Short mmCIF file of N, CA and C in Angstrom, two decimals:
data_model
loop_
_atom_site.label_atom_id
_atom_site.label_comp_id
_atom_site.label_asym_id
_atom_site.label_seq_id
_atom_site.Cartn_x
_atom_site.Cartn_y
_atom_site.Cartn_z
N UNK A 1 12.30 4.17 -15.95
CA UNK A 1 12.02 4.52 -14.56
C UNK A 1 13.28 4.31 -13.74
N UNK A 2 14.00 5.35 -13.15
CA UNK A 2 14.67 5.41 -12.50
C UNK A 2 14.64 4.27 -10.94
N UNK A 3 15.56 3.15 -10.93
CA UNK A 3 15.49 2.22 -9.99
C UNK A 3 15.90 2.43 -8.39
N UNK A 4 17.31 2.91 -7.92
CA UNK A 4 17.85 3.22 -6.69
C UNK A 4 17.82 4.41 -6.71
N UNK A 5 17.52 4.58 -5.53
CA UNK A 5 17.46 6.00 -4.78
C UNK A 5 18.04 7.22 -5.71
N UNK A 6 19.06 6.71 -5.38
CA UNK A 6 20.37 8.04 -6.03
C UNK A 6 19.96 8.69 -7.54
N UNK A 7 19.05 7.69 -8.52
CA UNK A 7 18.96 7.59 -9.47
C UNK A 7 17.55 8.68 -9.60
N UNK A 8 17.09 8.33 -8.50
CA UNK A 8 15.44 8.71 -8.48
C UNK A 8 16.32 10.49 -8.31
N UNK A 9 16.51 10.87 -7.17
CA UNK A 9 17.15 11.87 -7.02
C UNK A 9 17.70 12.81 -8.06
N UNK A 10 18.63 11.84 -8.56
CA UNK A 10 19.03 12.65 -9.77
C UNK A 10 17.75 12.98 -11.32
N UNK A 11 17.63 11.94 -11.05
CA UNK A 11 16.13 12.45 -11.60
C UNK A 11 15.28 13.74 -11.48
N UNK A 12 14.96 13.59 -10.11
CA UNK A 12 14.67 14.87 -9.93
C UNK A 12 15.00 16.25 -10.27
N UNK A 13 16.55 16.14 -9.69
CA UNK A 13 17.23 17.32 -10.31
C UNK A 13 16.98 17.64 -11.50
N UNK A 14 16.73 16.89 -12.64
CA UNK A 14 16.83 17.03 -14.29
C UNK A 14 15.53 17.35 -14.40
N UNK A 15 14.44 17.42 -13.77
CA UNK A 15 12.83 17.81 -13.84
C UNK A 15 13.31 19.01 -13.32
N UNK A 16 13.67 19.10 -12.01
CA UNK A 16 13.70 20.92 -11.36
C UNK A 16 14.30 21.53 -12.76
N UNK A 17 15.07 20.87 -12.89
CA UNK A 17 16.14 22.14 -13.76
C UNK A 17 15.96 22.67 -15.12
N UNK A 18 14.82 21.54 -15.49
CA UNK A 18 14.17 21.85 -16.76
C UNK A 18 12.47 22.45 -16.63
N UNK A 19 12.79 23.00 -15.34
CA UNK A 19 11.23 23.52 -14.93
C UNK A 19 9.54 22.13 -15.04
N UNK A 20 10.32 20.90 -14.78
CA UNK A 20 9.32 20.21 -15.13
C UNK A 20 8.29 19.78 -13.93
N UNK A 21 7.66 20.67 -13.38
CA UNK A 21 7.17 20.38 -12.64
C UNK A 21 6.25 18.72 -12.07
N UNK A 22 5.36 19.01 -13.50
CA UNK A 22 4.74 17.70 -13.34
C UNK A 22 5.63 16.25 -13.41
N UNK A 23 6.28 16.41 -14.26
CA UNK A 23 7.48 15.49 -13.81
C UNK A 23 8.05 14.78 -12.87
N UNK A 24 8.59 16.13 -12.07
CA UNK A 24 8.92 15.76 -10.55
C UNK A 24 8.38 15.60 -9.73
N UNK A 25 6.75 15.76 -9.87
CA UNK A 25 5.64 15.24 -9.06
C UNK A 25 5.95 14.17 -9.10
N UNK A 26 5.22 13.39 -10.33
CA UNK A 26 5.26 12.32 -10.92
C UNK A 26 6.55 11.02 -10.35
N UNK A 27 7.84 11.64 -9.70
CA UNK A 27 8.17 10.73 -9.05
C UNK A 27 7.63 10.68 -7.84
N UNK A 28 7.26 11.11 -7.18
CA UNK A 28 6.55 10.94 -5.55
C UNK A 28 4.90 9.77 -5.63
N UNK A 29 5.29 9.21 -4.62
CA UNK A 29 4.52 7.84 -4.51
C UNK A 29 2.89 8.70 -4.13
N UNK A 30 1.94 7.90 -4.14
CA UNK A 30 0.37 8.62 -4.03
C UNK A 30 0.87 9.19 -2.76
N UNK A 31 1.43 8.37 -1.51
CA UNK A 31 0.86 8.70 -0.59
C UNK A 31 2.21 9.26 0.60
N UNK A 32 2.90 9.70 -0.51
CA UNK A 32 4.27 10.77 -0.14
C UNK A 32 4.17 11.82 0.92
N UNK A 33 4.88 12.08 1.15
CA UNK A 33 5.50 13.46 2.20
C UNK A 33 6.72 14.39 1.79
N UNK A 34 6.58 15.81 2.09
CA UNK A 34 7.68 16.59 1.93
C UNK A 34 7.55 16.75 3.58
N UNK A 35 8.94 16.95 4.37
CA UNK A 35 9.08 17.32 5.35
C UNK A 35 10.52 18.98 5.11
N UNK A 36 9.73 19.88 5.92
CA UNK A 36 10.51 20.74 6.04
C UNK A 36 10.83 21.47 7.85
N UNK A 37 11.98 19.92 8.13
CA UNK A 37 11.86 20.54 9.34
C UNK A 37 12.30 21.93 9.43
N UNK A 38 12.97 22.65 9.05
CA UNK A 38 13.43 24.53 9.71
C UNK A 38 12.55 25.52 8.99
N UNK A 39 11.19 25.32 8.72
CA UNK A 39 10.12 26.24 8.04
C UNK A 39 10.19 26.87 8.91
N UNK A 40 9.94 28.15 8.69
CA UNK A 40 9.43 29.43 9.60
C UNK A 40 8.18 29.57 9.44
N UNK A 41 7.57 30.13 10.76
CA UNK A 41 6.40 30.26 10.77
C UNK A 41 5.51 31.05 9.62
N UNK A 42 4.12 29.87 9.82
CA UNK A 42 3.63 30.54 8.85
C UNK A 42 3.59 29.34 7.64
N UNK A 43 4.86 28.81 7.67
CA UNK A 43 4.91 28.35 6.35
C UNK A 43 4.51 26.73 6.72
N UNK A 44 4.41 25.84 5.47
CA UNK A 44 4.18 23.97 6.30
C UNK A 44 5.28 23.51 6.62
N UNK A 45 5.30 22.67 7.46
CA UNK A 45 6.40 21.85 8.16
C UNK A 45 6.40 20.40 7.44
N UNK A 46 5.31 20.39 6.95
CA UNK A 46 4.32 18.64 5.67
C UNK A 46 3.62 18.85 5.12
N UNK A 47 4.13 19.04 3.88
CA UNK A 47 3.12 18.19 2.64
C UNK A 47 2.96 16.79 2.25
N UNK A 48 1.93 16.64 3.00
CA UNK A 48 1.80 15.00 2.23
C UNK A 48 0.40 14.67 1.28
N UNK A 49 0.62 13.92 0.25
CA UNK A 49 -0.28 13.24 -0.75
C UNK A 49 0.16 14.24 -1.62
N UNK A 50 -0.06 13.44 -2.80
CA UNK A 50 -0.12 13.55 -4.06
C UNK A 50 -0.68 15.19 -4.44
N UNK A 51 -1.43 15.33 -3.96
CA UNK A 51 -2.51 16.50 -4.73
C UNK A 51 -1.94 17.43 -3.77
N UNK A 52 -1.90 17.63 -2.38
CA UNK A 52 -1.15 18.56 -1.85
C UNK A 52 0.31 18.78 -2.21
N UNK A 53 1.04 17.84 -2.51
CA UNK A 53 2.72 17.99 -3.18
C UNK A 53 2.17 18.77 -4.50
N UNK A 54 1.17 18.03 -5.28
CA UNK A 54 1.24 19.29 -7.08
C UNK A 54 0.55 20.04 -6.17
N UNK A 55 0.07 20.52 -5.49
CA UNK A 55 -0.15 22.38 -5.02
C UNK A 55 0.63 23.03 -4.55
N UNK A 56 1.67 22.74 -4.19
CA UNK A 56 2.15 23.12 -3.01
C UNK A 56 4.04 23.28 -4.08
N UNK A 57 4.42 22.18 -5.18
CA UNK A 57 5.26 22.17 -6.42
C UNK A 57 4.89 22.61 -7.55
N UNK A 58 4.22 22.65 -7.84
CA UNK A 58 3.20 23.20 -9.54
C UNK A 58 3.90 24.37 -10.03
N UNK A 59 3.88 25.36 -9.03
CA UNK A 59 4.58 27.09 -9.67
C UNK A 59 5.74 26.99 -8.92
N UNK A 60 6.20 26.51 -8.65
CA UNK A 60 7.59 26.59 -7.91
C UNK A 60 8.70 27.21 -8.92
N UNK A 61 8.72 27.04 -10.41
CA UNK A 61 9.34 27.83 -11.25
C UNK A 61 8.94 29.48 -11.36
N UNK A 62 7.59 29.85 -10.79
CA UNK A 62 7.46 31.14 -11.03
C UNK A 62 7.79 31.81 -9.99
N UNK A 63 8.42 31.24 -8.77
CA UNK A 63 9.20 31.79 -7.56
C UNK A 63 10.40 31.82 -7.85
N UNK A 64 10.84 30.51 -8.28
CA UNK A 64 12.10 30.59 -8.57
C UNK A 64 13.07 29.83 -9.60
N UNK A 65 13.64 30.75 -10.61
CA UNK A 65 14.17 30.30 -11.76
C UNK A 65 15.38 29.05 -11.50
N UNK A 66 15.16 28.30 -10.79
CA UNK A 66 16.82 27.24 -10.55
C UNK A 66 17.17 27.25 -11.85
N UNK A 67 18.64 27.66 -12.31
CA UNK A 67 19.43 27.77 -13.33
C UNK A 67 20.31 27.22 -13.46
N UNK A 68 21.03 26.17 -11.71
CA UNK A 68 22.17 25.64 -12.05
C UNK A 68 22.02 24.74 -10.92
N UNK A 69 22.68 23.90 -10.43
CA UNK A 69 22.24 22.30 -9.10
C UNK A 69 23.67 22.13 -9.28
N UNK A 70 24.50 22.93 -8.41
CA UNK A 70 26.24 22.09 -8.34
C UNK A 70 26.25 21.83 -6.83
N UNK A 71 27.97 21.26 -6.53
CA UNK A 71 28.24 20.99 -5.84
C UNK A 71 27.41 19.45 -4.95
N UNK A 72 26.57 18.90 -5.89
CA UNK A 72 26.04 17.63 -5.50
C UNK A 72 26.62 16.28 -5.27
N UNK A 73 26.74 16.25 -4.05
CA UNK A 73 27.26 14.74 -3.02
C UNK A 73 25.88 13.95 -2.75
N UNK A 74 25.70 12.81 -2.64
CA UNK A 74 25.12 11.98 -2.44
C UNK A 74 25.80 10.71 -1.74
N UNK A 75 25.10 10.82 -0.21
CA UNK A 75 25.52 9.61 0.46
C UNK A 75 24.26 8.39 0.42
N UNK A 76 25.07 7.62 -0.09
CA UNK A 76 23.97 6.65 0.35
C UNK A 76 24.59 5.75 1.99
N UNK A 77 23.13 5.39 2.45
CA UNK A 77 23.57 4.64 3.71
C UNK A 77 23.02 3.32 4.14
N UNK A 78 23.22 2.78 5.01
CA UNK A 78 23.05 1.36 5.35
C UNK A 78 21.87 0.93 4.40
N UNK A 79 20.32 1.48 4.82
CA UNK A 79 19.17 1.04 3.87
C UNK A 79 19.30 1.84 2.53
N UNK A 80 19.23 0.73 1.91
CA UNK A 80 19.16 0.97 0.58
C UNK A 80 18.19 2.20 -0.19
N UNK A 81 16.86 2.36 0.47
CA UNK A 81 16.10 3.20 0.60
C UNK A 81 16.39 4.52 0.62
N UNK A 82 17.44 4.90 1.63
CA UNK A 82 17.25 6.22 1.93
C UNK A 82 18.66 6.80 1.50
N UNK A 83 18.84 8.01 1.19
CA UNK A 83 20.05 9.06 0.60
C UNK A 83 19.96 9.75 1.33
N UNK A 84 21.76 10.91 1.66
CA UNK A 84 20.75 11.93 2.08
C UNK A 84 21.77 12.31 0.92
N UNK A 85 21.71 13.64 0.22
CA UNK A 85 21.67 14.27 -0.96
C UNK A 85 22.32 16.09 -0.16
N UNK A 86 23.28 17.00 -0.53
CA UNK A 86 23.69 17.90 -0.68
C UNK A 86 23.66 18.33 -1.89
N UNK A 87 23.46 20.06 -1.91
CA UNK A 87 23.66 20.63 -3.02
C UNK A 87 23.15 22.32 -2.85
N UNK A 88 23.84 22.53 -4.48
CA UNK A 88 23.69 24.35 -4.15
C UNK A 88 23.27 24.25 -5.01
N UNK A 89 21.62 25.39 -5.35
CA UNK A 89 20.77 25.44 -6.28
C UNK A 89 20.80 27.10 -6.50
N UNK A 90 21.05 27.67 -8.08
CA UNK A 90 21.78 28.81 -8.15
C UNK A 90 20.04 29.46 -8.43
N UNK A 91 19.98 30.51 -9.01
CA UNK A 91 19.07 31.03 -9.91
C UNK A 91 19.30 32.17 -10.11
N UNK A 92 17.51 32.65 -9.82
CA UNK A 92 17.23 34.15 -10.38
C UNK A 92 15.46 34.30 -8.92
N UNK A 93 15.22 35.23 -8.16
CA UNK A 93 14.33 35.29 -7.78
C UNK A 93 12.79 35.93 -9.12
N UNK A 94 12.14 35.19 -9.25
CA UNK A 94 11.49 35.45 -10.07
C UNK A 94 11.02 36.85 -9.87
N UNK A 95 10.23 37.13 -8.81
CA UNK A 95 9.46 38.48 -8.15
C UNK A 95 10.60 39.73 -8.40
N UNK A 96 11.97 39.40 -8.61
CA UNK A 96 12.47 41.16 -8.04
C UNK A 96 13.66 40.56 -8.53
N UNK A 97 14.14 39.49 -9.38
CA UNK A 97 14.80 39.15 -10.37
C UNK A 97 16.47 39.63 -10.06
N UNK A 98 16.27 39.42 -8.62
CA UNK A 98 18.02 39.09 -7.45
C UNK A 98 18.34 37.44 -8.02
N UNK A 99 19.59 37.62 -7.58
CA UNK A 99 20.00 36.37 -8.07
C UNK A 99 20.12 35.74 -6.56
N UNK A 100 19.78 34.45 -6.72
CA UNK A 100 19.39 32.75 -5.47
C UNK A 100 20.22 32.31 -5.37
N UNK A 101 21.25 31.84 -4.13
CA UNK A 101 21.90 30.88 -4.18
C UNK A 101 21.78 30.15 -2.65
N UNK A 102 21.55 28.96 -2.54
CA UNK A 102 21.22 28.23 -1.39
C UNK A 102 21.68 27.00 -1.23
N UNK A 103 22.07 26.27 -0.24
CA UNK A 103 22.82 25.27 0.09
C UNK A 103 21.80 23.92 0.66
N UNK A 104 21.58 23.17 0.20
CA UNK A 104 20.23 22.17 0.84
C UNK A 104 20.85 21.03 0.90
N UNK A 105 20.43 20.47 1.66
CA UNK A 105 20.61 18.69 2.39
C UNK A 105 19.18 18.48 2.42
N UNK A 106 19.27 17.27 1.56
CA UNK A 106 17.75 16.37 1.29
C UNK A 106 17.88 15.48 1.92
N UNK A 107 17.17 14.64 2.75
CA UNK A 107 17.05 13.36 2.94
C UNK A 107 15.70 12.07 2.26
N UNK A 108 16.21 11.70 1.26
CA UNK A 108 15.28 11.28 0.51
C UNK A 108 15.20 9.79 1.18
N UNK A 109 14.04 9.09 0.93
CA UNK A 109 13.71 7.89 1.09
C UNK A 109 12.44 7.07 0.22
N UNK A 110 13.08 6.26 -0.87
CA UNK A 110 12.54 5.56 -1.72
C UNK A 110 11.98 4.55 -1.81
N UNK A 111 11.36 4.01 -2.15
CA UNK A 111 10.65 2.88 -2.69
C UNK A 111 9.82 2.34 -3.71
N UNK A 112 10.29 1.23 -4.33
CA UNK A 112 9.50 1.05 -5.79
C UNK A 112 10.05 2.12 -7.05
N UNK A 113 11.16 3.13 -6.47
CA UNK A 113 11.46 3.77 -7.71
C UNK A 113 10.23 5.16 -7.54
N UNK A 114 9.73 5.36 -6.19
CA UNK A 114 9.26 6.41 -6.01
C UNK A 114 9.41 6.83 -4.64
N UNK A 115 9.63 8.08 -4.08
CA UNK A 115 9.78 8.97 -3.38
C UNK A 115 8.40 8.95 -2.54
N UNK A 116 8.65 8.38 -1.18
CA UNK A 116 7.86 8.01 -0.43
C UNK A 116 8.06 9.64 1.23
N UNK A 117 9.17 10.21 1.03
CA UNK A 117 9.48 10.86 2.13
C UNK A 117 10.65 11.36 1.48
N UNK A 118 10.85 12.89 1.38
CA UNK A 118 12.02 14.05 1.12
C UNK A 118 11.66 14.77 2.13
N UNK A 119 12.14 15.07 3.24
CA UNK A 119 12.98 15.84 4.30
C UNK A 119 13.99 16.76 3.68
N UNK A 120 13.33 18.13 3.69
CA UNK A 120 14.56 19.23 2.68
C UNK A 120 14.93 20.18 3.67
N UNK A 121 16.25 20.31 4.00
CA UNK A 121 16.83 21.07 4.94
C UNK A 121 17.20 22.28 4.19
N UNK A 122 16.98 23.59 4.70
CA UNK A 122 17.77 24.80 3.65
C UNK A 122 17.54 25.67 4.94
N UNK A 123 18.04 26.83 5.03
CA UNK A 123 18.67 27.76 5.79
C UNK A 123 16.86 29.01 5.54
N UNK A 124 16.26 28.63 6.82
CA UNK A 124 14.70 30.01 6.56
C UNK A 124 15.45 31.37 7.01
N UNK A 125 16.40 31.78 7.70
CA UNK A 125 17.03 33.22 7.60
C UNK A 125 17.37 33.13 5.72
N UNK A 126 17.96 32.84 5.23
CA UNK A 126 18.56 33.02 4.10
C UNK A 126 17.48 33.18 2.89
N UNK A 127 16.48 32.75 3.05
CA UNK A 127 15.37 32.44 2.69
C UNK A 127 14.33 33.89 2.56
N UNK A 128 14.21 34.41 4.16
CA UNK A 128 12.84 35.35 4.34
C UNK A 128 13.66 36.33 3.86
N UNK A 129 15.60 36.60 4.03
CA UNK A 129 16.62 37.79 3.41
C UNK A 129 16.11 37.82 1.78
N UNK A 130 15.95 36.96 1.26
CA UNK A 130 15.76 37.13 -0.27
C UNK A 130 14.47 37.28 -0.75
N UNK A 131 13.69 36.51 0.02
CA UNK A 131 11.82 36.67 -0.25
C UNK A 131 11.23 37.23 0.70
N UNK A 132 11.93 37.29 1.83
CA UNK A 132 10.36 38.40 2.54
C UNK A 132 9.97 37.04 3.33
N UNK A 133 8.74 37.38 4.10
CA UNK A 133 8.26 36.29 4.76
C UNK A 133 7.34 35.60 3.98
N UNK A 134 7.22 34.19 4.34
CA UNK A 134 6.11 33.60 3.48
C UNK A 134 6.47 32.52 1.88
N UNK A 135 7.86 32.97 1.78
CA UNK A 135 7.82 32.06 0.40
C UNK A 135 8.55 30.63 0.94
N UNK A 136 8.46 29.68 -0.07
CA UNK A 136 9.06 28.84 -0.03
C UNK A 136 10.03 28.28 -0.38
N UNK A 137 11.31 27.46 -0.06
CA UNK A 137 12.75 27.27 -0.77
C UNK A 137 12.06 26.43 -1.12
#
């Protein structure tokens, strides 16, 4: 079990990238949150709990193939708890099989070695240009 933040994180990455969905559930605490403050309408601004994160992560590979996670910086800051995390996540759009490339700032915040709050920043113009309205980064 992955212990500090940074660790949990990178963790993650190695579940996205191997399509492991349940996995990367599996680090988020029961009673977790995804925050997406720049959603466009329409879409959630919070997922929180357990069972709404696997609905809401579960097919996230059949939207979108992530094939590559570079350019990853990780700051950690004063509390030990929290990261915030950069990175470019490459792919393939699953639906119409264009190729993905997007730039995200996470702000993760841990505890116990689980993911209590991810705040995922990504660009919704860049987003509705490749999917249309309605999907999710």
């Amino acid at each position: 079990m992955p212990s500090t933040a940074t660790d949990v994180f990178h963790q993650a990455l190695e579940h996205l990238l191997a399509k492991d969905m349940p996995g990367f559930i599996a680090l988020f605490a029961d009673d977790a949150a995804m925050e997406f403050p720049f959603a466009p309408p329409g879409r959630p601004s919070r997922v929180a709990g357990r069972a709404e994160l696997h609905d809401y992560l579960v097919d996230y590979p059949h939207t979108l193939d992530v094939r590559q996670i570079a350019d990853v910086t990780v700051h950690e800051t004063a509390d030990p708890e929290v990261i915030v995390a950069e990175f470019t996540a490459t792919g393939v759009v699953v639906a119409t099989g264009e190729p993905y490339r997007l730039r995200y700032i996470a702000v993760l915040t841990v505890r116990a070695g689980r993911i209590v709050r991810y705040r995922d920043y990504w660009n919704p113009l860049a987003v509705q240009e490749l999917f249309g309205e309605g999907v999710r980064a």
